Coordinates of C-alpha atoms in Angstrom, one line a residue:
M24 CA -58.8 -48.1 30.8
R25 CA -57.2 -51.2 31.7
K26 CA -54.0 -50.9 29.7
L27 CA -53.9 -47.4 31.2
L28 CA -54.0 -48.9 34.5
I29 CA -51.5 -51.9 33.9
G30 CA -48.9 -48.6 32.6
A31 CA -49.6 -46.8 35.5
V32 CA -48.7 -49.7 38.4
V33 CA -45.5 -50.7 36.9
S34 CA -43.7 -48.2 39.2
A35 CA -45.8 -49.4 42.3
L36 CA -45.2 -53.1 41.6
T37 CA -41.5 -52.8 41.1
L38 CA -41.8 -51.9 45.0
L39 CA -42.7 -55.5 45.6
S40 CA -40.2 -57.2 43.3
S41 CA -37.6 -57.3 46.6
A42 CA -39.9 -57.7 49.3
P43 CA -38.2 -59.4 52.5
A44 CA -39.2 -62.8 53.5
Q45 CA -42.1 -62.1 56.2
A46 CA -41.0 -62.7 60.0
A47 CA -43.6 -60.8 61.8
T48 CA -47.1 -62.0 62.2
I49 CA -50.4 -60.4 62.3
R50 CA -51.7 -60.4 66.1
P51 CA -54.9 -59.5 68.1
V52 CA -54.6 -56.2 70.0
T53 CA -57.0 -55.7 73.1
G54 CA -57.3 -52.4 75.1
F55 CA -57.3 -50.3 72.6
G56 CA -60.2 -48.3 73.8
S57 CA -64.2 -48.6 74.7
N58 CA -64.8 -50.6 71.5
P59 CA -68.3 -49.5 71.5
G60 CA -69.0 -51.2 68.1
A61 CA -67.7 -54.8 69.7
L62 CA -65.0 -54.8 66.8
R63 CA -61.8 -57.2 67.5
M64 CA -58.4 -55.6 66.4
F65 CA -55.4 -56.9 64.8
E66 CA -52.4 -55.4 63.8
Y67 CA -49.3 -56.0 61.5
V68 CA -46.2 -54.8 62.3
P69 CA -42.6 -55.6 60.6
D70 CA -40.3 -56.6 62.9
G71 CA -37.7 -53.6 63.8
L72 CA -40.2 -50.9 62.6
P73 CA -39.1 -47.6 63.9
S74 CA -41.1 -45.2 65.6
G75 CA -43.3 -42.6 63.4
R76 CA -43.9 -44.7 60.2
P77 CA -46.9 -44.6 58.9
A78 CA -50.2 -46.6 59.5
V79 CA -52.9 -47.9 57.2
V80 CA -56.3 -49.0 58.5
V81 CA -57.2 -52.1 55.9
L82 CA -61.2 -52.9 56.1
H83 CA -62.0 -56.4 54.9
G84 CA -65.2 -57.0 52.9
C85 CA -68.3 -59.4 53.8
T86 CA -67.7 -63.0 54.7
Q87 CA -63.8 -62.1 54.9
D88 CA -61.8 -61.8 57.8
A89 CA -58.7 -59.6 58.6
A90 CA -55.7 -61.5 58.3
G91 CA -56.7 -63.1 55.1
Y92 CA -57.4 -59.6 53.4
A93 CA -54.8 -58.4 54.3
R94 CA -52.3 -61.3 53.3
G95 CA -55.0 -61.5 49.9
S96 CA -55.0 -58.1 48.8
G97 CA -51.2 -57.7 49.1
W98 CA -51.1 -55.2 52.0
V99 CA -49.0 -57.7 54.1
G100 CA -46.0 -58.0 51.6
L101 CA -46.2 -54.1 50.9
A102 CA -46.0 -53.2 54.7
D103 CA -42.7 -55.3 54.7
R104 CA -41.2 -54.0 51.5
L105 CA -42.1 -50.0 52.5
R106 CA -42.1 -50.5 56.4
F107 CA -45.3 -49.1 57.6
K108 CA -47.8 -51.2 60.1
L109 CA -51.3 -52.1 59.6
V110 CA -54.5 -51.9 61.7
L111 CA -56.9 -54.6 61.2
P112 CA -60.3 -54.3 62.4
Q113 CA -62.6 -57.6 62.4
Q114 CA -66.0 -57.7 62.2
V115 CA -67.9 -60.2 64.3
S116 CA -70.6 -62.3 63.0
A117 CA -72.7 -61.3 66.4
N118 CA -72.7 -57.8 64.7
N119 CA -73.4 -59.0 61.1
F120 CA -74.1 -62.7 60.3
S121 CA -72.1 -62.0 57.3
K122 CA -69.0 -60.3 58.6
C123 CA -70.1 -57.3 57.0
F124 CA -69.2 -53.6 58.7
N125 CA -72.8 -52.2 59.1
W126 CA -71.8 -48.8 56.8
F127 CA -75.8 -49.0 56.7
Q128 CA -76.5 -48.7 60.4
A129 CA -77.2 -45.1 61.8
G130 CA -75.7 -46.2 65.4
D131 CA -72.3 -47.5 63.5
I132 CA -71.8 -44.3 60.7
K133 CA -71.7 -41.4 63.5
R134 CA -69.1 -40.0 64.9
G135 CA -68.3 -41.1 68.9
S136 CA -70.7 -44.2 68.2
G137 CA -70.7 -47.8 66.9
E138 CA -68.2 -49.5 64.8
A139 CA -67.1 -46.1 63.3
E140 CA -66.0 -45.3 66.8
S141 CA -64.3 -48.5 67.2
I142 CA -62.2 -48.6 64.4
A143 CA -60.9 -44.6 65.0
Q144 CA -60.1 -46.0 68.4
M145 CA -57.7 -48.4 66.7
A146 CA -56.3 -45.7 64.5
R147 CA -55.7 -43.3 67.3
F148 CA -54.2 -46.4 69.6
A149 CA -51.7 -47.5 66.6
A150 CA -51.0 -44.4 65.2
G151 CA -47.4 -42.9 65.2
G152 CA -47.2 -40.9 61.8
R153 CA -49.4 -40.8 59.1
T154 CA -52.6 -42.7 59.0
Y155 CA -54.7 -43.9 55.9
V156 CA -57.6 -46.1 55.6
T157 CA -58.8 -48.3 52.9
G158 CA -61.1 -51.3 52.4
L159 CA -63.4 -53.4 50.1
S160 CA -66.9 -53.7 49.5
A161 CA -68.5 -53.1 53.1
G162 CA -65.2 -52.5 54.0
G163 CA -65.0 -49.6 51.2
A164 CA -68.3 -48.4 52.7
M165 CA -66.9 -48.2 56.1
T166 CA -64.0 -46.4 54.7
S167 CA -66.2 -43.7 53.3
V168 CA -67.8 -43.4 56.9
L169 CA -64.4 -42.9 58.5
L170 CA -63.4 -40.1 55.6
A171 CA -66.8 -38.3 56.7
A172 CA -67.1 -38.7 60.5
Y173 CA -63.1 -38.5 61.4
P174 CA -61.5 -36.3 58.5
E175 CA -58.7 -35.1 60.9
L176 CA -57.7 -38.8 61.3
F177 CA -56.7 -39.8 58.0
A178 CA -54.5 -38.6 55.4
G179 CA -56.1 -40.2 52.4
G180 CA -58.6 -42.7 51.7
G181 CA -59.0 -45.5 49.3
V182 CA -62.4 -46.8 48.4
V183 CA -62.8 -50.2 46.3
A184 CA -66.1 -51.5 45.3
G185 CA -67.7 -49.1 48.0
L186 CA -70.1 -46.8 48.4
P187 CA -70.9 -43.3 49.2
Y188 CA -71.4 -42.2 52.7
G189 CA -74.9 -41.6 54.3
C190 CA -76.4 -43.9 50.9
A191 CA -78.3 -46.0 53.3
T192 CA -79.8 -45.8 56.6
S193 CA -81.3 -50.0 56.8
M194 CA -80.1 -53.4 55.7
I195 CA -83.2 -53.1 53.1
D196 CA -81.9 -49.7 51.8
A197 CA -78.3 -50.9 51.6
Y198 CA -79.3 -53.3 48.6
S199 CA -81.0 -50.5 46.4
C200 CA -77.8 -48.8 47.3
M201 CA -75.5 -51.7 46.1
N202 CA -77.6 -52.1 43.2
P203 CA -78.9 -50.3 40.9
G204 CA -77.4 -47.7 43.4
K205 CA -78.7 -44.2 44.1
D206 CA -78.0 -41.4 42.0
L207 CA -78.2 -38.2 43.7
T208 CA -76.7 -34.6 43.1
P209 CA -72.9 -33.8 44.1
K210 CA -74.5 -31.1 46.5
Q211 CA -77.1 -33.8 48.1
W212 CA -74.2 -36.2 48.3
G213 CA -71.6 -33.7 49.7
D214 CA -74.3 -32.4 52.3
K215 CA -74.6 -36.0 54.2
V216 CA -70.3 -35.7 54.4
R217 CA -70.8 -31.9 55.8
A218 CA -73.3 -33.3 58.5
A219 CA -70.9 -36.2 59.2
G220 CA -67.9 -33.9 60.4
T221 CA -66.0 -30.9 59.9
G222 CA -62.2 -30.1 58.7
P223 CA -60.1 -30.3 55.4
R224 CA -60.6 -33.5 53.3
S225 CA -58.0 -35.4 52.5
P226 CA -57.5 -37.2 49.0
V227 CA -59.8 -40.6 48.1
S228 CA -59.3 -42.8 45.6
V229 CA -62.1 -45.3 44.1
W230 CA -61.7 -48.3 42.4
H231 CA -64.6 -50.2 40.8
G232 CA -64.7 -53.0 38.3
T233 CA -66.9 -52.2 35.3
A234 CA -68.3 -55.6 35.5
D235 CA -69.4 -55.6 39.3
Y236 CA -73.1 -56.9 39.5
T237 CA -72.8 -56.8 43.3
V238 CA -72.1 -53.0 44.2
A239 CA -73.0 -51.6 40.6
P240 CA -70.3 -49.5 38.9
M241 CA -72.4 -46.0 39.1
N242 CA -71.2 -46.0 42.6
M243 CA -68.0 -45.1 41.6
R244 CA -69.2 -42.2 39.9
E245 CA -71.5 -41.2 43.0
L246 CA -68.5 -41.3 45.1
A247 CA -66.4 -39.4 43.0
E248 CA -69.5 -36.7 43.0
Q249 CA -69.5 -36.6 46.7
W250 CA -65.9 -36.3 47.5
T251 CA -65.3 -33.8 45.3
D252 CA -68.3 -31.3 46.1
V253 CA -66.7 -31.4 49.7
G254 CA -63.5 -30.4 48.3
A255 CA -61.3 -33.6 48.2
A256 CA -58.9 -34.6 45.6
V257 CA -60.1 -37.4 43.7
D258 CA -59.1 -40.0 41.5
T259 CA -60.9 -42.8 39.9
H260 CA -59.9 -46.1 38.8
A261 CA -62.6 -48.1 36.6
V262 CA -60.8 -52.1 35.8
T263 CA -62.4 -53.3 32.8
G264 CA -64.2 -56.4 33.2
M265 CA -63.7 -56.7 36.7
G266 CA -66.3 -58.3 39.0
H267 CA -66.8 -57.4 42.6
G268 CA -63.7 -57.6 44.6
Q269 CA -60.1 -56.4 45.2
P270 CA -57.6 -55.7 41.9
I271 CA -54.6 -57.9 42.8
A272 CA -51.6 -58.9 40.7
P273 CA -50.1 -62.3 42.1
G274 CA -47.6 -62.4 39.4
A275 CA -46.2 -59.3 40.2
G276 CA -46.0 -60.0 43.9
C277 CA -49.1 -58.7 44.7
G278 CA -51.5 -60.4 46.6
Q279 CA -53.3 -64.2 46.6
V280 CA -56.2 -65.1 44.5
G281 CA -59.4 -66.4 46.4
P282 CA -63.0 -65.1 47.1
Y283 CA -63.3 -61.4 46.0
L284 CA -59.4 -61.4 45.5
L285 CA -59.3 -60.9 41.6
D286 CA -56.0 -61.7 39.6
V287 CA -56.2 -58.7 37.0
G288 CA -52.8 -57.7 36.3
V289 CA -53.6 -54.7 38.6
C290 CA -52.7 -54.0 42.1
A291 CA -54.8 -51.5 44.0
A292 CA -52.8 -51.8 47.1
A293 CA -49.5 -50.8 45.5
E294 CA -51.2 -48.2 43.5
L295 CA -52.5 -46.9 47.0
A296 CA -49.0 -47.3 48.5
A297 CA -47.3 -45.3 45.8
K298 CA -49.7 -42.3 45.8
W299 CA -49.4 -42.3 49.6
R300 CA -45.9 -42.2 49.4
L301 CA -45.7 -44.9 52.0
G302 CA -42.0 -45.9 51.1
E303 CA -40.5 -42.4 51.6
D304 CA -37.3 -42.7 54.1
G305 CA -38.9 -46.3 54.9
V306 CA -37.7 -48.9 52.1
Q307 CA -34.5 -51.2 53.2

């Protein structure tokens, strides 16, 4: 599988080969809405970005922050090269001591409430064109939440080392979802999504390391079953030997190694950008 993935990302990684020097900065944004989940918003907008370009909502994992994950995962470099903006929600320790998005709390995963609504408000505030969402670990699980509860907002999603929507309803329950994982039928998983929101379902990409002992690899299968059951197009990427983290390829210009940012010669962000055609009419 890994050899196949490396071959598949060659074209995506060429998008990074002539990335311009970064001039823009990641900046905080206020006044984006009522913010019921009490999150912080940051954004990255390449200098001179024209209106109508796509946006990607990028959700960090536990213990990370918005800026570090945006840079380390390779998304900032891609935004510069392909000319799109990044919407960067950030968890605060007052909500979760480990700065995990609360993908397992009932009040934070329903349409119109909590953290999910805060992120949706950020997406609406920043959107000027097509909008996508992706995230790692707890951010990947929150990506599932947003795709389930706000299907009209997002043209596609990328779940990295994440979990199915509705897997847990408490912190204790969350641990059993993460490992060993929960084995439900596709319809049981699909019913959870259908109860969260209605509307056409956009494509979902699922990425997971085969040696992930934090969020069990079986969650990739359960995610695929969930989204296939509600009619979404799903593609899965099992990265052989990778533990818990974001696949990056610094040698090819994608990302920076750090906690949960893993150099495996595969750039998930570049693959997602290529799949979503983020560079169309935007490459300099």
